[in-house]
Amino acid sequence: MKRIWLLLLLLIATLAACAGQTAPEELRTIRLPMGYVADPQYAPLYVAVERGYFAEEGLALEFDYSFETDGIALVGAGELPFALASGEQVVLARAEGLPVAFVMQWWQQYPIAVVSKASAGITAPGDLAGRNVGVPGFFGASYVGLVGLLFANNMTLDDIDANEIGFNQVESLLTDQSEAVVVYINNEPVQLAQRGEAINVIAVADYANLVANGVLTNEQTIAEEPELVEGFVRAFLRGLQDTLDDPDMAFETSRRFVEGLTDDRRGVLDASLELWRAEPLGRADPAAWQETHDLLLSMGLLDAPLDDIEALYTNEFVERVQP
């Protein structure tokens, strides 16, 4: 009988202890517009999710790879707290009155380049004069990067034969429909090299200091939920640092997020790593924002100069979370 009473007392004590425990706090799901398909270039985010860095901040990410998703508009309207975006789009959005701002500059080098067959002899921007240059479209980062490259070398679109070819740069170049094509430096050059084609690459970042991709939010989120912004940036930066430290791990982690990921895509990650490095990671460069603004103004994409370029970005959260 005594043994039974002891067991009952132990059971009561255990139940009481369990009753006093609170259930784990539910994670807040954040839908994140990516701007592109699932790809190893997003390895830092995949690593941060897989290692629980976002969960530690009380967050769960839902990756939105839909091309039709206008992340900047949704963030500007306050319908989503974050999106991945390119710097020139932030400038254009602010000019339209959207209260958006960068809180983390992920890509430190503008990833656009002009690629040609080595046999074409195009090794410098001046060599593009009079050449047939294929452009995905006269919009977006590719267009801005091309014009920025030309502008930095005292040239304009009138000096080249620019043609809209869609996202068929590799085939357009290989079939000689274009003498040169505008590409993402971490993508099409990798594909061309894998096909055994000798190429020349002119990187826009070697001639123009433009703002590339980063994390976009809005003024309301910064003002009302600074802890959310800080947590998001901290988790992202942890994943970014881990990816830079161990690319092999990052690529293997990407396999769990990118369906059918094959080894030939490893080159995309390797080509991206140097575009992300900075000291400290994630910090915005004021000079790059000024140059991006001035280029858009010279292109006629801005009707007038912005009153406050510093409102386009903040380094506050990156500086808070740096060790």
PDB file of C-alpha atoms in Angstrom:
ATOM      1  CA  MET A   1       0.000   0.000   0.000  1.00  0.00           C
ATOM      2  CA  LYS A   2       2.802   2.388   0.895  1.00  0.00           C
ATOM      3  CA  ARG A   3       4.393   1.740  -2.505  1.00  0.00           C
ATOM      4  CA  ILE A   4       1.108   2.583  -4.271  1.00  0.00           C
ATOM      5  CA  TRP A   5       0.811   5.872  -2.370  1.00  0.00           C
ATOM      6  CA  LEU A   6       4.378   6.787  -3.323  1.00  0.00           C
ATOM      7  CA  LEU A   7       3.615   6.108  -6.979  1.00  0.00           C
ATOM      8  CA  LEU A   8       0.451   8.204  -6.794  1.00  0.00           C
ATOM      9  CA  LEU A   9       2.333  11.094  -5.195  1.00  0.00           C
ATOM     10  CA  LEU A  10       5.001  10.883  -7.895  1.00  0.00           C
ATOM     11  CA  LEU A  11       2.341  10.891 -10.616  1.00  0.00           C
ATOM     12  CA  ILE A  12       0.591  13.907  -9.082  1.00  0.00           C
ATOM     13  CA  ALA A  13       3.877  15.782  -8.830  1.00  0.00           C
ATOM     14  CA  THR A  14       4.706  14.993 -12.464  1.00  0.00           C
ATOM     15  CA  LEU A  15       1.299  16.167 -13.687  1.00  0.00           C
ATOM     16  CA  ALA A  16       1.606  19.354 -11.670  1.00  0.00           C
ATOM     17  CA  ALA A  17       4.994  20.064 -13.167  1.00  0.00           C
ATOM     18  CA  CYS A  18       3.663  19.472 -16.674  1.00  0.00           C
ATOM     19  CA  ALA A  19       0.700  21.734 -16.012  1.00  0.00           C
ATOM     20  CA  GLY A  20       3.057  24.507 -14.982  1.00  0.00           C
ATOM     21  CA  GLN A  21       4.970  24.349 -18.275  1.00  0.00           C
ATOM     22  CA  THR A  22       3.914  26.609 -21.141  1.00  0.00           C
ATOM     23  CA  ALA A  23       3.559  25.230 -24.643  1.00  0.00           C
ATOM     24  CA  PRO A  24       6.272  26.236 -27.119  1.00  0.00           C
ATOM     25  CA  GLU A  25       5.467  29.539 -28.769  1.00  0.00           C
ATOM     26  CA  GLU A  26       4.184  29.091 -32.310  1.00  0.00           C
ATOM     27  CA  LEU A  27       6.452  30.308 -35.070  1.00  0.00           C
ATOM     28  CA  ARG A  28       5.397  33.296 -37.118  1.00  0.00           C
ATOM     29  CA  THR A  29       5.338  32.367 -40.805  1.00  0.00           C
ATOM     30  CA  ILE A  30       6.931  34.893 -43.141  1.00  0.00           C
ATOM     31  CA  ARG A  31       6.221  34.571 -46.865  1.00  0.00           C
ATOM     32  CA  LEU A  32       9.352  35.733 -48.656  1.00  0.00           C
ATOM     33  CA  PRO A  33       9.205  36.688 -52.366  1.00  0.00           C
ATOM     34  CA  MET A  34      12.484  35.482 -53.890  1.00  0.00           C
ATOM     35  CA  GLY A  35      12.402  36.871 -57.419  1.00  0.00           C
ATOM     36  CA  TYR A  36      13.699  33.648 -58.953  1.00  0.00           C
ATOM     37  CA  VAL A  37      13.262  29.879 -58.930  1.00  0.00           C
ATOM     38  CA  ALA A  38      14.600  27.600 -56.194  1.00  0.00           C
ATOM     39  CA  ASP A  39      18.351  27.687 -56.690  1.00  0.00           C
ATOM     40  CA  PRO A  40      21.627  27.160 -54.790  1.00  0.00           C
ATOM     41  CA  GLN A  41      22.233  30.904 -54.904  1.00  0.00           C
ATOM     42  CA  TYR A  42      19.747  30.998 -52.017  1.00  0.00           C
ATOM     43  CA  ALA A  43      21.928  28.641 -49.958  1.00  0.00           C
ATOM     44  CA  PRO A  44      22.381  31.119 -47.058  1.00  0.00           C
ATOM     45  CA  LEU A  45      18.630  31.133 -46.496  1.00  0.00           C
ATOM     46  CA  TYR A  46      18.380  27.366 -46.818  1.00  0.00           C
ATOM     47  CA  VAL A  47      21.192  26.937 -44.298  1.00  0.00           C
ATOM     48  CA  ALA A  48      19.595  29.398 -41.882  1.00  0.00           C
ATOM     49  CA  VAL A  49      16.304  27.505 -42.055  1.00  0.00           C
ATOM     50  CA  GLU A  50      17.876  24.049 -41.828  1.00  0.00           C
ATOM     51  CA  ARG A  51      20.025  24.983 -38.832  1.00  0.00           C
ATOM     52  CA  GLY A  52      17.104  26.535 -37.006  1.00  0.00           C
ATOM     53  CA  TYR A  53      18.370  30.112 -37.024  1.00  0.00           C
ATOM     54  CA  PHE A  54      15.030  31.549 -38.101  1.00  0.00           C
ATOM     55  CA  ALA A  55      13.186  29.289 -35.675  1.00  0.00           C
ATOM     56  CA  GLU A  56      15.341  30.662 -32.861  1.00  0.00           C
ATOM     57  CA  GLU A  57      13.965  34.080 -33.791  1.00  0.00           C
ATOM     58  CA  GLY A  58      10.410  32.729 -33.681  1.00  0.00           C
ATOM     59  CA  LEU A  59      10.125  32.680 -37.470  1.00  0.00           C
ATOM     60  CA  ALA A  60       9.293  30.160 -40.173  1.00  0.00           C
ATOM     61  CA  LEU A  61      10.012  31.062 -43.809  1.00  0.00           C
ATOM     62  CA  GLU A  62       7.736  30.277 -46.725  1.00  0.00           C
ATOM     63  CA  PHE A  63       9.737  30.709 -49.924  1.00  0.00           C
ATOM     64  CA  ASP A  64       7.704  32.317 -52.712  1.00  0.00           C
ATOM     65  CA  TYR A  65       9.344  31.591 -56.064  1.00  0.00           C
ATOM     66  CA  SER A  66       6.448  32.841 -58.183  1.00  0.00           C
ATOM     67  CA  PHE A  67       7.580  35.112 -61.011  1.00  0.00           C
ATOM     68  CA  GLU A  68       4.319  37.017 -60.902  1.00  0.00           C
ATOM     69  CA  THR A  69       4.804  37.984 -57.267  1.00  0.00           C
ATOM     70  CA  ASP A  70       5.650  41.670 -56.996  1.00  0.00           C
ATOM     71  CA  GLY A  71       7.456  41.588 -53.670  1.00  0.00           C
ATOM     72  CA  ILE A  72       8.323  45.275 -53.696  1.00  0.00           C
ATOM     73  CA  ALA A  73       4.702  46.322 -54.155  1.00  0.00           C
ATOM     74  CA  LEU A  74       3.509  43.943 -51.438  1.00  0.00           C
ATOM     75  CA  VAL A  75       6.115  45.158 -48.978  1.00  0.00           C
ATOM     76  CA  GLY A  76       5.454  48.769 -49.908  1.00  0.00           C
ATOM     77  CA  ALA A  77       1.743  48.261 -49.231  1.00  0.00           C
ATOM     78  CA  GLY A  78       2.473  46.638 -45.868  1.00  0.00           C
ATOM     79  CA  GLU A  79       1.032  43.276 -46.943  1.00  0.00           C
ATOM     80  CA  LEU A  80       4.356  41.492 -46.425  1.00  0.00           C
ATOM     81  CA  PRO A  81       7.212  42.473 -44.099  1.00  0.00           C
ATOM     82  CA  PHE A  82      10.131  41.383 -46.315  1.00  0.00           C
ATOM     83  CA  ALA A  83      11.183  40.609 -49.881  1.00  0.00           C
ATOM     84  CA  LEU A  84      14.424  40.075 -51.741  1.00  0.00           C
ATOM     85  CA  ALA A  85      15.034  42.864 -54.225  1.00  0.00           C
ATOM     86  CA  SER A  86      17.714  44.581 -56.278  1.00  0.00           C
ATOM     87  CA  GLY A  87      18.896  48.016 -55.264  1.00  0.00           C
ATOM     88  CA  GLU A  88      17.843  49.909 -58.364  1.00  0.00           C
ATOM     89  CA  GLN A  89      14.266  48.688 -57.857  1.00  0.00           C
ATOM     90  CA  VAL A  90      14.291  50.173 -54.364  1.00  0.00           C
ATOM     91  CA  VAL A  91      15.259  53.563 -55.761  1.00  0.00           C
ATOM     92  CA  LEU A  92      12.481  53.395 -58.352  1.00  0.00           C
ATOM     93  CA  ALA A  93       9.955  52.291 -55.737  1.00  0.00           C
ATOM     94  CA  ARG A  94      10.812  55.200 -53.435  1.00  0.00           C
ATOM     95  CA  ALA A  95      10.417  57.542 -56.384  1.00  0.00           C
ATOM     96  CA  GLU A  96       6.868  56.180 -56.762  1.00  0.00           C
ATOM     97  CA  GLY A  97       6.148  56.921 -53.115  1.00  0.00           C
ATOM     98  CA  LEU A  98       6.482  53.410 -51.693  1.00  0.00           C
ATOM     99  CA  PRO A  99       7.928  53.588 -48.158  1.00  0.00           C
ATOM    100  CA  VAL A 100      10.461  50.765 -48.631  1.00  0.00           C
ATOM    101  CA  ALA A 101      14.075  50.455 -47.502  1.00  0.00           C
ATOM    102  CA  PHE A 102      16.960  47.978 -47.512  1.00  0.00           C
ATOM    103  CA  VAL A 103      17.887  46.567 -44.109  1.00  0.00           C
ATOM    104  CA  MET A 104      20.591  44.194 -45.322  1.00  0.00           C
ATOM    105  CA  GLN A 105      22.696  44.361 -48.470  1.00  0.00           C
ATOM    106  CA  TRP A 106      23.283  40.690 -49.251  1.00  0.00           C
ATOM    107  CA  TRP A 107      25.102  40.957 -52.616  1.00  0.00           C
ATOM    108  CA  GLN A 108      28.061  43.300 -52.356  1.00  0.00           C
ATOM    109  CA  GLN A 109      28.878  43.253 -56.080  1.00  0.00           C
ATOM    110  CA  TYR A 110      26.395  43.875 -58.867  1.00  0.00           C
ATOM    111  CA  PRO A 111      26.013  40.447 -60.498  1.00  0.00           C
ATOM    112  CA  ILE A 112      25.436  41.560 -64.098  1.00  0.00           C
ATOM    113  CA  ALA A 113      28.053  40.971 -66.788  1.00  0.00           C
ATOM    114  CA  VAL A 114      28.456  40.968 -70.551  1.00  0.00           C
ATOM    115  CA  VAL A 115      29.695  37.656 -71.949  1.00  0.00           C
ATOM    116  CA  SER A 116      31.034  36.869 -75.405  1.00  0.00           C
ATOM    117  CA  LYS A 117      32.863  34.061 -77.144  1.00  0.00           C
ATOM    118  CA  ALA A 118      36.611  34.420 -76.761  1.00  0.00           C
ATOM    119  CA  SER A 119      36.869  34.329 -80.550  1.00  0.00           C
ATOM    120  CA  ALA A 120      34.888  37.600 -80.760  1.00  0.00           C
ATOM    121  CA  GLY A 121      37.741  39.537 -79.170  1.00  0.00           C
ATOM    122  CA  ILE A 122      35.465  41.523 -76.833  1.00  0.00           C
ATOM    123  CA  THR A 123      37.617  42.025 -73.755  1.00  0.00           C
ATOM    124  CA  ALA A 124      36.708  45.576 -72.665  1.00  0.00           C
ATOM    125  CA  PRO A 125      33.565  47.732 -72.772  1.00  0.00           C
ATOM    126  CA  GLY A 126      34.883  49.731 -75.707  1.00  0.00           C
ATOM    127  CA  ASP A 127      34.946  46.556 -77.793  1.00  0.00           C
ATOM    128  CA  LEU A 128      31.142  46.443 -77.633  1.00  0.00           C
ATOM    129  CA  ALA A 129      30.855  49.417 -79.988  1.00  0.00           C
ATOM    130  CA  GLY A 130      28.783  48.428 -83.015  1.00  0.00           C
ATOM    131  CA  ARG A 131      28.327  44.844 -81.756  1.00  0.00           C
ATOM    132  CA  ASN A 132      25.072  42.909 -81.547  1.00  0.00           C
ATOM    133  CA  VAL A 133      24.384  42.632 -77.796  1.00  0.00           C
ATOM    134  CA  GLY A 134      21.534  40.439 -76.571  1.00  0.00           C
ATOM    135  CA  VAL A 135      19.603  41.773 -73.582  1.00  0.00           C
ATOM    136  CA  PRO A 136      16.912  39.797 -71.705  1.00  0.00           C
ATOM    137  CA  GLY A 137      14.751  42.925 -71.804  1.00  0.00           C
ATOM    138  CA  PHE A 138      14.950  46.683 -71.535  1.00  0.00           C
ATOM    139  CA  PHE A 139      14.055  46.619 -67.848  1.00  0.00           C
ATOM    140  CA  GLY A 140      15.370  45.345 -64.542  1.00  0.00           C
ATOM    141  CA  ALA A 141      18.868  44.676 -63.277  1.00  0.00           C
ATOM    142  CA  SER A 142      20.242  43.402 -66.627  1.00  0.00           C
ATOM    143  CA  TYR A 143      19.214  46.576 -68.428  1.00  0.00           C
ATOM    144  CA  VAL A 144      20.430  48.889 -65.677  1.00  0.00           C
ATOM    145  CA  GLY A 145      23.708  46.983 -65.438  1.00  0.00           C
ATOM    146  CA  LEU A 146      24.350  47.241 -69.176  1.00  0.00           C
ATOM    147  CA  VAL A 147      23.604  50.962 -69.276  1.00  0.00           C
ATOM    148  CA  GLY A 148      25.724  51.474 -66.160  1.00  0.00           C
ATOM    149  CA  LEU A 149      28.641  49.671 -67.778  1.00  0.00           C
ATOM    150  CA  LEU A 150      28.345  51.769 -70.919  1.00  0.00           C
ATOM    151  CA  PHE A 151      27.842  54.996 -68.980  1.00  0.00           C
ATOM    152  CA  ALA A 152      30.987  54.351 -66.921  1.00  0.00           C
ATOM    153  CA  ASN A 153      32.924  54.097 -70.175  1.00  0.00           C
ATOM    154  CA  ASN A 154      31.450  57.192 -71.845  1.00  0.00           C
ATOM    155  CA  MET A 155      29.150  55.121 -74.039  1.00  0.00           C
ATOM    156  CA  THR A 156      25.387  54.787 -74.480  1.00  0.00           C
ATOM    157  CA  LEU A 157      22.993  52.257 -75.979  1.00  0.00           C
ATOM    158  CA  ASP A 158      23.339  54.151 -79.252  1.00  0.00           C
ATOM    159  CA  ASP A 159      26.929  52.912 -79.471  1.00  0.00           C
ATOM    160  CA  ILE A 160      25.879  49.240 -79.591  1.00  0.00           C
ATOM    161  CA  ASP A 161      23.262  47.171 -81.409  1.00  0.00           C
ATOM    162  CA  ALA A 162      21.137  46.082 -78.433  1.00  0.00           C
ATOM    163  CA  ASN A 163      18.434  43.480 -79.049  1.00  0.00           C
ATOM    164  CA  GLU A 164      15.843  42.007 -76.721  1.00  0.00           C
ATOM    165  CA  ILE A 165      16.269  38.211 -76.631  1.00  0.00           C
ATOM    166  CA  GLY A 166      14.475  37.122 -73.463  1.00  0.00           C
ATOM    167  CA  PHE A 167      16.236  34.763 -71.091  1.00  0.00           C
ATOM    168  CA  ASN A 168      17.890  32.765 -73.870  1.00  0.00           C
ATOM    169  CA  GLN A 169      21.378  34.180 -73.533  1.00  0.00           C
ATOM    170  CA  VAL A 170      23.269  30.892 -73.689  1.00  0.00           C
ATOM    171  CA  GLU A 171      21.633  29.643 -76.889  1.00  0.00           C
ATOM    172  CA  SER A 172      21.692  33.088 -78.474  1.00  0.00           C
ATOM    173  CA  LEU A 173      25.435  33.300 -77.958  1.00  0.00           C
ATOM    174  CA  LEU A 174      26.247  29.720 -78.931  1.00  0.00           C
ATOM    175  CA  THR A 175      24.255  29.985 -82.166  1.00  0.00           C
ATOM    176  CA  ASP A 176      25.844  33.369 -82.983  1.00  0.00           C
ATOM    177  CA  GLN A 177      22.539  35.221 -82.939  1.00  0.00           C
ATOM    178  CA  SER A 178      24.259  37.606 -80.526  1.00  0.00           C
ATOM    179  CA  GLU A 179      27.926  38.581 -80.443  1.00  0.00           C
ATOM    180  CA  ALA A 180      27.617  39.282 -76.736  1.00  0.00           C
ATOM    181  CA  VAL A 181      24.876  38.770 -74.141  1.00  0.00           C
ATOM    182  CA  VAL A 182      23.972  40.375 -70.831  1.00  0.00           C
ATOM    183  CA  VAL A 183      23.900  37.767 -68.058  1.00  0.00           C
ATOM    184  CA  TYR A 184      24.073  37.119 -64.345  1.00  0.00           C
ATOM    185  CA  ILE A 185      27.736  36.490 -63.696  1.00  0.00           C
ATOM    186  CA  ASN A 186      27.021  33.540 -61.391  1.00  0.00           C
ATOM    187  CA  ASN A 187      24.751  31.732 -63.847  1.00  0.00           C
ATOM    188  CA  GLU A 188      25.196  31.780 -67.631  1.00  0.00           C
ATOM    189  CA  PRO A 189      29.037  31.907 -67.590  1.00  0.00           C
ATOM    190  CA  VAL A 190      28.938  28.730 -65.491  1.00  0.00           C
ATOM    191  CA  GLN A 191      26.702  27.044 -68.073  1.00  0.00           C
ATOM    192  CA  LEU A 192      28.897  28.150 -70.968  1.00  0.00           C
ATOM    193  CA  ALA A 193      32.060  26.921 -69.261  1.00  0.00           C
ATOM    194  CA  GLN A 194      30.410  23.555 -68.635  1.00  0.00           C
ATOM    195  CA  ARG A 195      29.681  23.319 -72.354  1.00  0.00           C
ATOM    196  CA  GLY A 196      33.358  23.855 -73.075  1.00  0.00           C
ATOM    197  CA  GLU A 197      32.934  27.312 -74.634  1.00  0.00           C
ATOM    198  CA  ALA A 198      35.866  29.709 -74.173  1.00  0.00           C
ATOM    199  CA  ILE A 199      34.402  33.058 -73.146  1.00  0.00           C
ATOM    200  CA  ASN A 200      35.307  36.574 -72.118  1.00  0.00           C
ATOM    201  CA  VAL A 201      33.426  38.122 -69.200  1.00  0.00           C
ATOM    202  CA  ILE A 202      33.100  41.852 -68.585  1.00  0.00           C
ATOM    203  CA  ALA A 203      31.776  42.347 -65.068  1.00  0.00           C
ATOM    204  CA  VAL A 204      29.707  45.473 -64.465  1.00  0.00           C
ATOM    205  CA  ALA A 205      31.064  45.609 -60.910  1.00  0.00           C
ATOM    206  CA  ASP A 206      34.568  46.233 -62.293  1.00  0.00           C
ATOM    207  CA  TYR A 207      33.375  49.532 -63.740  1.00  0.00           C
ATOM    208  CA  ALA A 208      30.299  50.656 -61.771  1.00  0.00           C
ATOM    209  CA  ASN A 209      29.495  50.507 -58.064  1.00  0.00           C
ATOM    210  CA  LEU A 210      25.789  49.689 -58.120  1.00  0.00           C
ATOM    211  CA  VAL A 211      23.583  48.211 -55.388  1.00  0.00           C
ATOM    212  CA  ALA A 212      22.698  44.578 -55.926  1.00  0.00           C
ATOM    213  CA  ASN A 213      20.258  42.301 -54.084  1.00  0.00           C
ATOM    214  CA  GLY A 214      19.322  42.524 -50.440  1.00  0.00           C
ATOM    215  CA  VAL A 215      16.534  42.397 -47.896  1.00  0.00           C
ATOM    216  CA  LEU A 216      13.716  44.888 -48.333  1.00  0.00           C
ATOM    217  CA  THR A 217      11.207  45.964 -45.711  1.00  0.00           C
ATOM    218  CA  ASN A 218       9.035  49.025 -45.123  1.00  0.00           C
ATOM    219  CA  GLU A 219       9.116  51.990 -42.783  1.00  0.00           C
ATOM    220  CA  GLN A 220       6.161  50.743 -40.760  1.00  0.00           C
ATOM    221  CA  THR A 221       7.842  47.426 -39.966  1.00  0.00           C
ATOM    222  CA  ILE A 222      11.056  49.203 -38.997  1.00  0.00           C
ATOM    223  CA  ALA A 223       9.175  51.572 -36.692  1.00  0.00           C
ATOM    224  CA  GLU A 224       6.670  49.149 -35.150  1.00  0.00           C
ATOM    225  CA  GLU A 225       8.486  45.806 -35.205  1.00  0.00           C
ATOM    226  CA  PRO A 226      12.216  46.480 -34.980  1.00  0.00           C
ATOM    227  CA  GLU A 227      12.716  43.191 -33.125  1.00  0.00           C
ATOM    228  CA  LEU A 228      11.254  41.339 -36.130  1.00  0.00           C
ATOM    229  CA  VAL A 229      13.671  43.061 -38.493  1.00  0.00           C
ATOM    230  CA  GLU A 230      16.599  42.437 -36.172  1.00  0.00           C
ATOM    231  CA  GLY A 231      15.734  38.756 -35.810  1.00  0.00           C
ATOM    232  CA  PHE A 232      15.326  38.276 -39.557  1.00  0.00           C
ATOM    233  CA  VAL A 233      18.641  39.962 -40.317  1.00  0.00           C
ATOM    234  CA  ARG A 234      20.463  38.044 -37.585  1.00  0.00           C
ATOM    235  CA  ALA A 235      19.211  34.669 -38.824  1.00  0.00           C
ATOM    236  CA  PHE A 236      20.019  35.504 -42.441  1.00  0.00           C
ATOM    237  CA  LEU A 237      23.538  36.682 -41.596  1.00  0.00           C
ATOM    238  CA  ARG A 238      24.220  33.523 -39.597  1.00  0.00           C
ATOM    239  CA  GLY A 239      23.229  31.419 -42.595  1.00  0.00           C
ATOM    240  CA  LEU A 240      25.336  33.606 -44.880  1.00  0.00           C
ATOM    241  CA  GLN A 241      28.419  33.271 -42.691  1.00  0.00           C
ATOM    242  CA  ASP A 242      28.000  29.497 -42.437  1.00  0.00           C
ATOM    243  CA  THR A 243      27.673  29.275 -46.231  1.00  0.00           C
ATOM    244  CA  LEU A 244      30.869  31.247 -46.774  1.00  0.00           C
ATOM    245  CA  ASP A 245      32.674  29.139 -44.185  1.00  0.00           C
ATOM    246  CA  ASP A 246      31.512  25.782 -45.538  1.00  0.00           C
ATOM    247  CA  PRO A 247      30.243  25.854 -49.146  1.00  0.00           C
ATOM    248  CA  ASP A 248      30.185  22.044 -49.325  1.00  0.00           C
ATOM    249  CA  MET A 249      27.726  21.899 -46.453  1.00  0.00           C
ATOM    250  CA  ALA A 250      25.677  24.723 -47.957  1.00  0.00           C
ATOM    251  CA  PHE A 251      25.342  22.983 -51.313  1.00  0.00           C
ATOM    252  CA  GLU A 252      24.312  19.717 -49.699  1.00  0.00           C
ATOM    253  CA  THR A 253      21.763  21.613 -47.614  1.00  0.00           C
ATOM    254  CA  SER A 254      20.406  23.188 -50.806  1.00  0.00           C
ATOM    255  CA  ARG A 255      19.532  19.731 -52.120  1.00  0.00           C
ATOM    256  CA  ARG A 256      16.757  19.551 -49.523  1.00  0.00           C
ATOM    257  CA  PHE A 257      15.201  22.764 -50.834  1.00  0.00           C
ATOM    258  CA  VAL A 258      15.891  22.595 -54.587  1.00  0.00           C
ATOM    259  CA  GLU A 259      14.168  19.630 -56.170  1.00  0.00           C
ATOM    260  CA  GLY A 260      16.423  17.643 -58.503  1.00  0.00           C
ATOM    261  CA  LEU A 261      19.499  19.729 -57.743  1.00  0.00           C
ATOM    262  CA  THR A 262      22.443  18.247 -59.634  1.00  0.00           C
ATOM    263  CA  ASP A 263      26.164  18.640 -59.139  1.00  0.00           C
ATOM    264  CA  ASP A 264      26.540  20.819 -62.229  1.00  0.00           C
ATOM    265  CA  ARG A 265      24.768  23.625 -60.332  1.00  0.00           C
ATOM    266  CA  ARG A 266      27.538  23.728 -57.743  1.00  0.00           C
ATOM    267  CA  GLY A 267      29.302  26.293 -59.922  1.00  0.00           C
ATOM    268  CA  VAL A 268      26.458  28.744 -59.319  1.00  0.00           C
ATOM    269  CA  LEU A 269      27.105  28.691 -55.587  1.00  0.00           C
ATOM    270  CA  ASP A 270      30.874  28.919 -56.014  1.00  0.00           C
ATOM    271  CA  ALA A 271      30.520  31.897 -58.357  1.00  0.00           C
ATOM    272  CA  SER A 272      28.227  33.640 -55.872  1.00  0.00           C
ATOM    273  CA  LEU A 273      30.419  33.427 -52.790  1.00  0.00           C
ATOM    274  CA  GLU A 274      32.764  36.283 -53.652  1.00  0.00           C
ATOM    275  CA  LEU A 275      29.820  38.493 -54.566  1.00  0.00           C
ATOM    276  CA  TRP A 276      28.547  38.243 -50.984  1.00  0.00           C
ATOM    277  CA  ARG A 277      31.707  38.865 -48.988  1.00  0.00           C
ATOM    278  CA  ALA A 278      32.050  42.095 -47.028  1.00  0.00           C
ATOM    279  CA  GLU A 279      33.387  43.338 -43.741  1.00  0.00           C
ATOM    280  CA  PRO A 280      31.019  43.304 -42.013  1.00  0.00           C
ATOM    281  CA  LEU A 281      28.598  41.089 -43.922  1.00  0.00           C
ATOM    282  CA  GLY A 282      25.372  42.699 -45.060  1.00  0.00           C
ATOM    283  CA  ARG A 283      26.428  46.310 -44.753  1.00  0.00           C
ATOM    284  CA  ALA A 284      25.101  48.849 -47.259  1.00  0.00           C
ATOM    285  CA  ASP A 285      27.594  51.074 -49.079  1.00  0.00           C
ATOM    286  CA  PRO A 286      26.371  54.698 -49.176  1.00  0.00           C
ATOM    287  CA  ALA A 287      28.525  55.425 -52.235  1.00  0.00           C
ATOM    288  CA  ALA A 288      26.878  52.582 -54.158  1.00  0.00           C
ATOM    289  CA  TRP A 289      23.410  53.912 -53.362  1.00  0.00           C
ATOM    290  CA  GLN A 290      24.415  57.377 -54.574  1.00  0.00           C
ATOM    291  CA  GLU A 291      25.876  55.975 -57.800  1.00  0.00           C
ATOM    292  CA  THR A 292      22.813  53.820 -58.426  1.00  0.00           C
ATOM    293  CA  HIS A 293      20.526  56.811 -57.887  1.00  0.00           C
ATOM    294  CA  ASP A 294      22.588  59.001 -60.196  1.00  0.00           C
ATOM    295  CA  LEU A 295      22.642  56.377 -62.950  1.00  0.00           C
ATOM    296  CA  LEU A 296      18.859  55.955 -62.862  1.00  0.00           C
ATOM    297  CA  LEU A 297      18.485  59.723 -62.998  1.00  0.00           C
ATOM    298  CA  SER A 298      20.787  59.956 -66.019  1.00  0.00           C
ATOM    299  CA  MET A 299      18.857  57.129 -67.732  1.00  0.00           C
ATOM    300  CA  GLY A 300      15.621  59.088 -67.343  1.00  0.00           C
ATOM    301  CA  LEU A 301      14.091  56.419 -65.101  1.00  0.00           C
ATOM    302  CA  LEU A 302      13.763  59.024 -62.350  1.00  0.00           C
ATOM    303  CA  ASP A 303      11.844  62.196 -63.077  1.00  0.00           C
ATOM    304  CA  ALA A 304      13.770  64.108 -60.436  1.00  0.00           C
ATOM    305  CA  PRO A 305      16.441  63.477 -57.803  1.00  0.00           C
ATOM    306  CA  LEU A 306      15.267  61.910 -54.565  1.00  0.00           C
ATOM    307  CA  ASP A 307      15.304  64.268 -51.606  1.00  0.00           C
ATOM    308  CA  ASP A 308      16.821  61.803 -49.128  1.00  0.00           C
ATOM    309  CA  ILE A 309      18.997  59.030 -50.517  1.00  0.00           C
ATOM    310  CA  GLU A 310      19.822  57.856 -47.000  1.00  0.00           C
ATOM    311  CA  ALA A 311      16.172  56.851 -46.584  1.00  0.00           C
ATOM    312  CA  LEU A 312      16.763  54.069 -49.131  1.00  0.00           C
ATOM    313  CA  TYR A 313      18.696  51.921 -46.670  1.00  0.00           C
ATOM    314  CA  THR A 314      19.781  51.487 -43.079  1.00  0.00           C
ATOM    315  CA  ASN A 315      22.760  49.692 -41.539  1.00  0.00           C
ATOM    316  CA  GLU A 316      21.182  49.874 -38.090  1.00  0.00           C
ATOM    317  CA  PHE A 317      20.134  46.228 -37.880  1.00  0.00           C
ATOM    318  CA  VAL A 318      23.301  44.809 -39.418  1.00  0.00           C
ATOM    319  CA  GLU A 319      25.326  46.745 -36.867  1.00  0.00           C
ATOM    320  CA  ARG A 320      23.111  45.539 -34.014  1.00  0.00           C
ATOM    321  CA  VAL A 321      23.579  41.860 -34.737  1.00  0.00           C
ATOM    322  CA  GLN A 322      27.272  41.768 -35.605  1.00  0.00           C
ATOM    323  CA  PRO A 323      29.251  39.806 -32.965  1.00  0.00           C
TER     324      PRO A 323
END
